GROMACS .gro file of C-alpha atoms in nm:
model
  142
    1MET     CA    1  11.274  11.080  11.366
    2LYS     CA    2  11.417  11.041  11.701
    3ARG     CA    3  11.606  10.749  11.589
    4ILE     CA    4  11.755  10.911  11.304
    5PHE     CA    5  11.877  11.256  11.523
    6LEU     CA    6  12.048  11.043  11.791
    7ILE     CA    7  12.183  10.828  11.477
    8LEU     CA    8  12.319  11.166  11.356
    9ILE     CA    9  12.450  11.251  11.629
   10GLY     CA   10  12.671  10.929  11.730
   11VAL     CA   11  12.787  10.993  11.381
   12PHE     CA   12  12.920  11.323  11.435
   13LEU     CA   13  13.062  11.204  11.787
   14ILE     CA   14  13.247  10.943  11.634
   15LEU     CA   15  13.374  11.181  11.349
   16GLN     CA   16  13.582  11.397  11.613
   17PHE     CA   17  13.805  11.070  11.717
   18PHE     CA   18  13.927  11.071  11.359
   19PRO     CA   19  14.173  11.404  11.361
   20ILE     CA   20  14.249  11.599  11.070
   21ALA     CA   21  14.632  11.721  11.031
   22ARG     CA   22  14.691  12.057  11.187
   23THR     CA   23  15.046  12.076  11.109
   24ASN     CA   24  15.300  12.393  11.095
   25PRO     CA   25  15.631  12.265  10.913
   26SER     CA   26  15.954  12.470  10.975
   27VAL     CA   27  16.011  12.846  10.833
   28THR     CA   28  16.288  12.719  10.572
   29SER     CA   29  16.278  13.092  10.374
   30GLU     CA   30  16.044  13.336  10.522
   31ILE     CA   31  15.951  13.659  10.312
   32GLN     CA   32  16.215  13.944  10.375
   33VAL     CA   33  16.021  14.273  10.424
   34SER     CA   34  15.964  14.605  10.630
   35PRO     CA   35  15.824  14.545  10.966
   36GLU     CA   36  15.534  14.783  10.850
   37ILE     CA   37  15.451  14.496  10.556
   38LYS     CA   38  15.580  14.217  10.809
   39GLU     CA   39  15.273  14.292  11.039
   40VAL     CA   40  15.018  14.337  10.758
   41LEU     CA   41  15.090  13.990  10.624
   42LYS     CA   42  15.107  13.825  10.960
   43ARG     CA   43  14.769  13.972  11.070
   44SER     CA   44  14.594  13.916  10.719
   45CYS     CA   45  14.726  13.698  10.562
   46TYR     CA   46  14.999  13.407  10.756
   47ASP     CA   47  14.706  13.199  10.884
   48CYS     CA   48  14.675  13.041  10.512
   49HIS     CA   49  14.987  13.165  10.356
   50SER     CA   50  15.276  13.026  10.601
   51ASN     CA   51  15.406  12.786  10.835
   52GLU     CA   52  15.307  12.995  11.094
   53THR     CA   53  14.940  12.890  11.079
   54ILE     CA   54  14.762  12.986  11.431
   55TRP     CA   55  14.447  12.690  11.469
   56PRO     CA   56  14.199  12.802  11.664
   57ALA     CA   57  13.995  12.593  11.881
   58TYR     CA   58  13.684  12.513  11.600
   59SER     CA   59  13.940  12.392  11.381
   60TYR     CA   60  13.973  12.097  11.575
   61ILE     CA   61  13.579  12.015  11.521
   62PHE     CA   62  13.466  11.827  11.271
   63PRO     CA   63  13.330  11.914  10.995
   64ALA     CA   64  13.505  12.298  11.005
   65SER     CA   65  13.841  12.092  11.110
   66LEU     CA   66  13.878  11.936  10.726
   67LEU     CA   67  13.730  12.261  10.581
   68ILE     CA   68  14.017  12.461  10.777
   69ALA     CA   69  14.279  12.245  10.725
   70HIS     CA   70  14.198  12.223  10.310
   71HIS     CA   71  14.216  12.599  10.351
   72VAL     CA   72  14.548  12.630  10.445
   73GLU     CA   73  14.645  12.333  10.236
   74GLU     CA   74  14.538  12.534   9.926
   75GLY     CA   75  14.660  12.877  10.100
   76ARG     CA   76  15.039  12.732  10.104
   77GLU     CA   77  14.998  12.561   9.805
   78GLU     CA   78  14.939  12.886   9.619
   79LEU     CA   79  15.153  13.074   9.816
   80ASN     CA   80  15.366  13.064  10.117
   81PHE     CA   81  15.541  13.323  10.312
   82SER     CA   82  15.767  13.092  10.533
   83GLU     CA   83  15.935  12.973  10.168
   84PHE     CA   84  15.888  13.281   9.968
   85GLY     CA   85  16.302  13.325   9.976
   86LEU     CA   86  16.326  12.979   9.797
   87LEU     CA   87  16.125  13.121   9.472
   88SER     CA   88  16.345  13.278   9.212
   89GLU     CA   89  16.340  13.652   9.209
   90ARG     CA   90  16.063  13.638   8.882
   91LYS     CA   91  15.822  13.407   9.105
   92GLN     CA   92  15.850  13.633   9.350
   93ASN     CA   93  15.776  13.938   9.183
   94LYS     CA   94  15.462  13.783   9.048
   95LYS     CA   95  15.366  13.625   9.358
   96ILE     CA   96  15.375  14.017   9.516
   97TYR     CA   97  15.193  14.168   9.210
   98GLU     CA   98  14.913  13.869   9.277
   99VAL     CA   99  14.909  13.962   9.603
  100TRP     CA  100  14.780  14.329   9.543
  101GLU     CA  101  14.620  14.195   9.256
  102GLN     CA  102  14.384  13.961   9.517
  103VAL     CA  103  14.374  14.259   9.776
  104ASP     CA  104  14.281  14.522   9.489
  105GLU     CA  105  14.006  14.314   9.409
  106GLY     CA  106  13.867  14.232   9.785
  107GLU     CA  107  13.968  13.851   9.706
  108MET     CA  108  14.172  13.850  10.012
  109PRO     CA  109  14.167  13.827  10.286
  110PRO     CA  110  13.833  13.594  10.174
  111LYS     CA  111  13.507  13.681  10.334
  112ASP     CA  112  13.445  13.394  10.535
  113TYR     CA  113  13.775  13.398  10.723
  114LEU     CA  114  13.712  13.782  10.780
  115PHE     CA  115  13.341  13.654  10.930
  116MET     CA  116  13.517  13.432  11.190
  117HIS     CA  117  13.861  13.720  11.200
  118PRO     CA  118  13.758  14.003  11.175
  119SER     CA  119  14.067  14.155  11.300
  120SER     CA  120  14.184  14.084  10.960
  121LYS     CA  121  14.048  14.318  10.764
  122LEU     CA  122  14.270  14.522  10.571
  123SER     CA  123  14.210  14.913  10.673
  124GLU     CA  124  14.252  15.176  10.340
  125LYS     CA  125  14.660  15.247  10.532
  126ASP     CA  126  14.694  14.853  10.514
  127LYS     CA  127  14.604  14.806  10.119
  128GLU     CA  128  14.781  15.115  10.035
  129ILE     CA  129  15.065  15.019  10.228
  130LEU     CA  130  15.047  14.675  10.007
  131LYS     CA  131  14.979  14.903   9.690
  132VAL     CA  132  15.322  15.093   9.774
  133TRP     CA  133  15.551  14.782   9.817
  134SER     CA  134  15.359  14.608   9.526
  135ASP     CA  135  15.464  14.873   9.322
  136GLN     CA  136  15.818  14.944   9.445
  137TYR     CA  137  15.883  14.570   9.427
  138ASN     CA  138  15.740  14.557   9.011
  139LYS     CA  139  15.979  14.882   8.962
  140GLU     CA  140  16.301  14.731   9.090
  141SER     CA  141  16.229  14.430   8.886
  142GLU     CA  142  16.176  14.563   8.579
   0.00000   0.00000   0.00000
């Protein structure tokens, strides 16, 4: 049993030497919103949905590094506020609606993210800000 434990520790240590890519590409066309909305998005969304991810210390430790890098990659593919201006007006409208939909359903920010980043939790005021923004944006594009 001791030998198996030592082997597992050895494998764990060796895996630390295989870095996972944690990149922050250039911001090419950031979303243009009021400072109030931007503050909510930066605090609760930008780590996974922008090119301005703040990589915490534990994101450098395997297996957390693998999981976090994957979450960020998926988040950026779904919605990237750093490239938002590159989307057509129709797609922007759809994405803003989806932001509110995900927040309203309690899907965003994800609970596992909130566990490690409690300051990202959206207050009722934050939710109201996002709701008004979504409603306004959708009315303007009708």
